[in-house]
Short mmCIF file of C-alpha atoms in Angstrom, two decimals:
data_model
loop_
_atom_site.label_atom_id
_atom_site.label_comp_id
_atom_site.label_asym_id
_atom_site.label_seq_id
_atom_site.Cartn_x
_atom_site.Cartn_y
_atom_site.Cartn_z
CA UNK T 1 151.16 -171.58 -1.99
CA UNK T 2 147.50 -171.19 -2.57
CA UNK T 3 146.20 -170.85 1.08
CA UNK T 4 142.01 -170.78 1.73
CA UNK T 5 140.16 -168.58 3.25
CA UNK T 6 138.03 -170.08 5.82
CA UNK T 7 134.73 -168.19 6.98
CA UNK T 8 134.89 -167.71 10.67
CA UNK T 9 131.19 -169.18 11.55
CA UNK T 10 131.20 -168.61 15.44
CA UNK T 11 132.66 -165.04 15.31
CA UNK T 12 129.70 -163.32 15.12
CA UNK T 13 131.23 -159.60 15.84
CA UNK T 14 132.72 -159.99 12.08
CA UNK T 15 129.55 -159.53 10.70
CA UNK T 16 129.54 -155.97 12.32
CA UNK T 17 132.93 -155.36 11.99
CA UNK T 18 133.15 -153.97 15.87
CA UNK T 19 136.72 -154.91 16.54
CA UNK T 20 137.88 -153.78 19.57
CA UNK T 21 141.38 -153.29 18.01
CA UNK T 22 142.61 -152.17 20.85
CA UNK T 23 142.52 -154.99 23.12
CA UNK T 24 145.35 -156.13 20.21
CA UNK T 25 147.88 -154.16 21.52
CA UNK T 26 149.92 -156.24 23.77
CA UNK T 27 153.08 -157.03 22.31
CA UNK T 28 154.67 -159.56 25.27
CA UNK T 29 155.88 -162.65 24.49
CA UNK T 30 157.13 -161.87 21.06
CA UNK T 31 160.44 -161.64 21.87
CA UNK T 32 161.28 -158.30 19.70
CA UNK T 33 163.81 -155.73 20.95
CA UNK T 34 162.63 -151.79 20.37
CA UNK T 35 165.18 -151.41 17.66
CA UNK T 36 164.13 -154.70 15.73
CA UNK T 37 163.59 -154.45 12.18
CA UNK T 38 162.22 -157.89 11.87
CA UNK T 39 158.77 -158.25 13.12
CA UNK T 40 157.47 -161.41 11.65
CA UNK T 41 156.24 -161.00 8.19
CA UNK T 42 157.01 -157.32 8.40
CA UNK T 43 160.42 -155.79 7.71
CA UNK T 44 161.21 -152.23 8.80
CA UNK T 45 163.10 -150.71 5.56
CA UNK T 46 163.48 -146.82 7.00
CA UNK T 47 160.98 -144.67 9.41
CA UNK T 48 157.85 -144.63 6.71
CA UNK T 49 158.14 -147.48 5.20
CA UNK T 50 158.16 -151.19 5.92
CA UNK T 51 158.04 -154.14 3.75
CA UNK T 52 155.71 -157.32 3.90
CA UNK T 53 156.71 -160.96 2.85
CA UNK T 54 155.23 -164.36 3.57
CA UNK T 55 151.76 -165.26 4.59
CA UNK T 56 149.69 -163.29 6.88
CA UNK T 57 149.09 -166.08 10.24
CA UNK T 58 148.00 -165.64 13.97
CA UNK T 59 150.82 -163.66 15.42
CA UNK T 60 150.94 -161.21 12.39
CA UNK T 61 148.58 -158.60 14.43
CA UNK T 62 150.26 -158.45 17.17
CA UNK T 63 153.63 -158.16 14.75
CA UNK T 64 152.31 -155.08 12.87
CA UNK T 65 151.11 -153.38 16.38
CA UNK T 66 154.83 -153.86 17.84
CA UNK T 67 156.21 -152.27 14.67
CA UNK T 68 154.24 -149.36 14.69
CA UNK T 69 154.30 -148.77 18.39
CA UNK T 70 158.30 -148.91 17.51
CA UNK T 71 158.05 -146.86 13.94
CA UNK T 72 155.14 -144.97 14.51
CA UNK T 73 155.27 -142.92 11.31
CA UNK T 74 155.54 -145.86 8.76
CA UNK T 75 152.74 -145.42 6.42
CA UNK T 76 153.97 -147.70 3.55
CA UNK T 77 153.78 -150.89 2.68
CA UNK T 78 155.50 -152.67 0.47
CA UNK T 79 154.31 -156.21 -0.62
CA UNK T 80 156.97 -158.68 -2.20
CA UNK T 81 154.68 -161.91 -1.89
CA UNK T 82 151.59 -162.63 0.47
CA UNK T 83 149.85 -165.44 -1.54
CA UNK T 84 147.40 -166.05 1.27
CA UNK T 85 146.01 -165.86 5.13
CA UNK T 86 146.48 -168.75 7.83
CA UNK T 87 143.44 -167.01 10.21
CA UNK T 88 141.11 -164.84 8.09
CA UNK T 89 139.88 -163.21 11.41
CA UNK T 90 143.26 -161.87 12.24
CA UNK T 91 143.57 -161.13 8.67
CA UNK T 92 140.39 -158.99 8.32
CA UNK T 93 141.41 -157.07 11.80
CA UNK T 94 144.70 -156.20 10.64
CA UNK T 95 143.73 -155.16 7.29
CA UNK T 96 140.88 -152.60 8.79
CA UNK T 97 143.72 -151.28 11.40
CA UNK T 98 146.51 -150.77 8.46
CA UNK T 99 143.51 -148.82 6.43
CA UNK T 100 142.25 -146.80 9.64
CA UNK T 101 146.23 -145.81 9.28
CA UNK T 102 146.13 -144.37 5.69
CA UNK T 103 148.63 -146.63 5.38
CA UNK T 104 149.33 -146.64 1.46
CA UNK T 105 150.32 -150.19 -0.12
CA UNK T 106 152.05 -150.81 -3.24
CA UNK T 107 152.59 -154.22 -4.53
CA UNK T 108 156.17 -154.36 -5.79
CA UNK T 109 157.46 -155.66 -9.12
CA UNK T 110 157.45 -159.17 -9.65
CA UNK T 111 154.92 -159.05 -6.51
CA UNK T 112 152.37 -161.96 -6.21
CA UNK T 113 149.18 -161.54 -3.62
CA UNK T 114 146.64 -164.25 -3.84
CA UNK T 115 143.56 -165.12 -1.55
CA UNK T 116 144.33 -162.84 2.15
CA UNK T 117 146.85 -161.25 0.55
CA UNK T 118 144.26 -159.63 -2.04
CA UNK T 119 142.09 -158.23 0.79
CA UNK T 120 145.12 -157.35 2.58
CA UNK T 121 145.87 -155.31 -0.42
CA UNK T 122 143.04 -153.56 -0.61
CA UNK T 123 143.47 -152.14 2.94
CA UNK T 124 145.79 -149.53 1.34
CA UNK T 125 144.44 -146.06 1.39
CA UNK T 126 146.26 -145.71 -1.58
CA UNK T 127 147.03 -149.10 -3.85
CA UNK T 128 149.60 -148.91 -6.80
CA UNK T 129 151.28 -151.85 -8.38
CA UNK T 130 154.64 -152.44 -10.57
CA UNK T 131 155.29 -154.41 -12.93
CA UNK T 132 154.81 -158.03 -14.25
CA UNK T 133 152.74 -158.62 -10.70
CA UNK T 134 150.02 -161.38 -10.07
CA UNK T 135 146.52 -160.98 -7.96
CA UNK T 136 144.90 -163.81 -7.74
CA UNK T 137 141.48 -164.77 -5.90
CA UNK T 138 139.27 -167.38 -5.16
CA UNK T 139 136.67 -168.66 -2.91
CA UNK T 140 137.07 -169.43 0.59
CA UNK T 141 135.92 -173.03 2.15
CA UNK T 142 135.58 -173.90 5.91
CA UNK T 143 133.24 -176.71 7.78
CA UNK T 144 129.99 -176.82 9.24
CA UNK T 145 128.55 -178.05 11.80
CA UNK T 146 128.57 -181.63 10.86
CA UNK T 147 131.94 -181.04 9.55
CA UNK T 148 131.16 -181.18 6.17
CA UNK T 149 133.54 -179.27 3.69
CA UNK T 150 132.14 -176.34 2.10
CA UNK T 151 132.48 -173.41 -0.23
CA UNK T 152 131.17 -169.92 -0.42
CA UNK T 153 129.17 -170.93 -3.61
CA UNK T 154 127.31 -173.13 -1.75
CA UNK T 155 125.36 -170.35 -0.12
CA UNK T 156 122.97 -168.14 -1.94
CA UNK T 157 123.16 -164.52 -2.36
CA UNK T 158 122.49 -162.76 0.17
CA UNK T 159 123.75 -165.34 2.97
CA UNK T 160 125.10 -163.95 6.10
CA UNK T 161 128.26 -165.95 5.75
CA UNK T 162 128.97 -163.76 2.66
CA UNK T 163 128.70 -160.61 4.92
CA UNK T 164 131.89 -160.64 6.35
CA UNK T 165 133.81 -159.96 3.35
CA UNK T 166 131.53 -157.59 1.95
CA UNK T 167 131.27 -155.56 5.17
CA UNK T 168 135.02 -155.23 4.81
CA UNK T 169 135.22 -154.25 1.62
CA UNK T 170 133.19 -151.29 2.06
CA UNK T 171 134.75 -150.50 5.60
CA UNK T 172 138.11 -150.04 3.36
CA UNK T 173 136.26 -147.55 0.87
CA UNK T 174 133.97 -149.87 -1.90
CA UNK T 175 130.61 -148.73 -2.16
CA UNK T 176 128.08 -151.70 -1.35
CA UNK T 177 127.81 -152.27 -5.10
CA UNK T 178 131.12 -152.40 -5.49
CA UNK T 179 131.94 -154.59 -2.84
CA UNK T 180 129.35 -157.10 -3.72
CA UNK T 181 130.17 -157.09 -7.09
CA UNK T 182 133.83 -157.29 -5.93
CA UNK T 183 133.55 -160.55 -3.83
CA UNK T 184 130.91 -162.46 -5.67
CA UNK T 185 133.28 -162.22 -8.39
CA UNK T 186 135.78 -163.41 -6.26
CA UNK T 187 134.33 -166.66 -5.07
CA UNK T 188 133.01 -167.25 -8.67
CA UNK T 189 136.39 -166.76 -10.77
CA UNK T 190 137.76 -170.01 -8.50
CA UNK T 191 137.09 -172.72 -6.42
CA UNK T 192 139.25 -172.88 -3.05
CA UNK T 193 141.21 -175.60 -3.99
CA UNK T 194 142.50 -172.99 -7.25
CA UNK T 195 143.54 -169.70 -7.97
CA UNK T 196 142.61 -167.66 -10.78
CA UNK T 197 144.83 -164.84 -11.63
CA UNK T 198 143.14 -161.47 -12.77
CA UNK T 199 143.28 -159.87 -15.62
CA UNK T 200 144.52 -156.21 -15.98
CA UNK T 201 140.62 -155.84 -17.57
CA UNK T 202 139.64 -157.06 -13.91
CA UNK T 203 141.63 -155.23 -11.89
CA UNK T 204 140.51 -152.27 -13.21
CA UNK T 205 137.06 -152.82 -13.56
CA UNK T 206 137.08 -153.95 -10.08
CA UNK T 207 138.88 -150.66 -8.94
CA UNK T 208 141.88 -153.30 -6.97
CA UNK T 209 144.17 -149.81 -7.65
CA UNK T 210 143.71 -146.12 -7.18
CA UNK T 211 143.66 -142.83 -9.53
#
């Protein structure tokens, strides 16, 4: 599944990165029991670690916040596959809150993140990796306002609607170099409608893993 990012235009409070994270507390309505296991895409495998499978969508906040106000002293995760985001906004908010955890993330072998999944990755305060994994990226495409179909590369440098990204990547730990570098690279290596799969040159020179 190669899922694209799309920029959230009106969300202006992204561009800041002031989440009130919070207000995303409030578990009702999901229908989990206190000694669930399952909470959507996350898995609760013992009391420090939980595993992650499928694609990060809408509910997936509130998922992680009922897990960890049942487990409160998981600070693993373990990714099988997340090849992609349904709502980059929830996305972006739940990455920052699993980093603000020190939540360490290894990608497991045989693991595959593409797209969400990559920035989800690099939430981890620490990132490792197994073997014969795949992290793939590509650029993210949304509407304007005439509803016109468009892609990240059709903005210059510079453009606000790049800041987003950026901001996160340097709210998780990348120096503003790096994260430009980083995500320009990103939205360059592949259009939306592809992935492109990075090369273990890449992922080190773009520091995706830690010492």
């Amino acid at each position: 599944m190669k899922t694209n990012r799309f920029l959230p235009y009106i969300t202006a409070f992204l561009l800041g990165f002031f989440f009130t994270l919070s207000s995303c507390n409030d578990d009702e309505g999901l229908g989990l029991s206190p000694d669930s296991s399952e909470f959507g895409i996350f898995t609760v495998i013992d009391d420090n670690t939980a595993e992650l499978d499928g694609v990060i969508n809408s509910s997936s906040l509130r998922n992680f916040n009922a897990m960890i106000s049942s487990h409160p002293e998981i600070d693993m995760i373990r990714i099988i596959n997340c090849d992609g985001s349904e709502d980059d906004e929830i996305n972006l908010e739940l990455s920052l809150l699993v980093h603000q955890r020190n939540t360490s993330i290894h990608l497991e072998e045989e693991g595959l993140i593409a797209s969400g999944g990559t920035d989800f990755f690099l939430a981890g305060a620490s990132r490792t990796k197994g073997t014969n994994t795949r992290i793939g990226v590509h650029s993210w495409s949304g509407e304007d306002d005439n509803g016109n179909e468009v892609e990240a590369t059709d903005f210059p440098v510079g453009h606000e609607f790049h800041l987003p990204y950026i901001n996160y990547y340097i709210a998780v730990g990348f120096t503003q170099q790096q994260a430009e570098d980083f995500y320009y690279f990103t939205i360059n290596a592949a259009p939306a409608n592809d992935i492109h799969w990075m090369t273990d040159q890449e992922i080190e020179q773009y520091g995706m893993l830690t010492p």
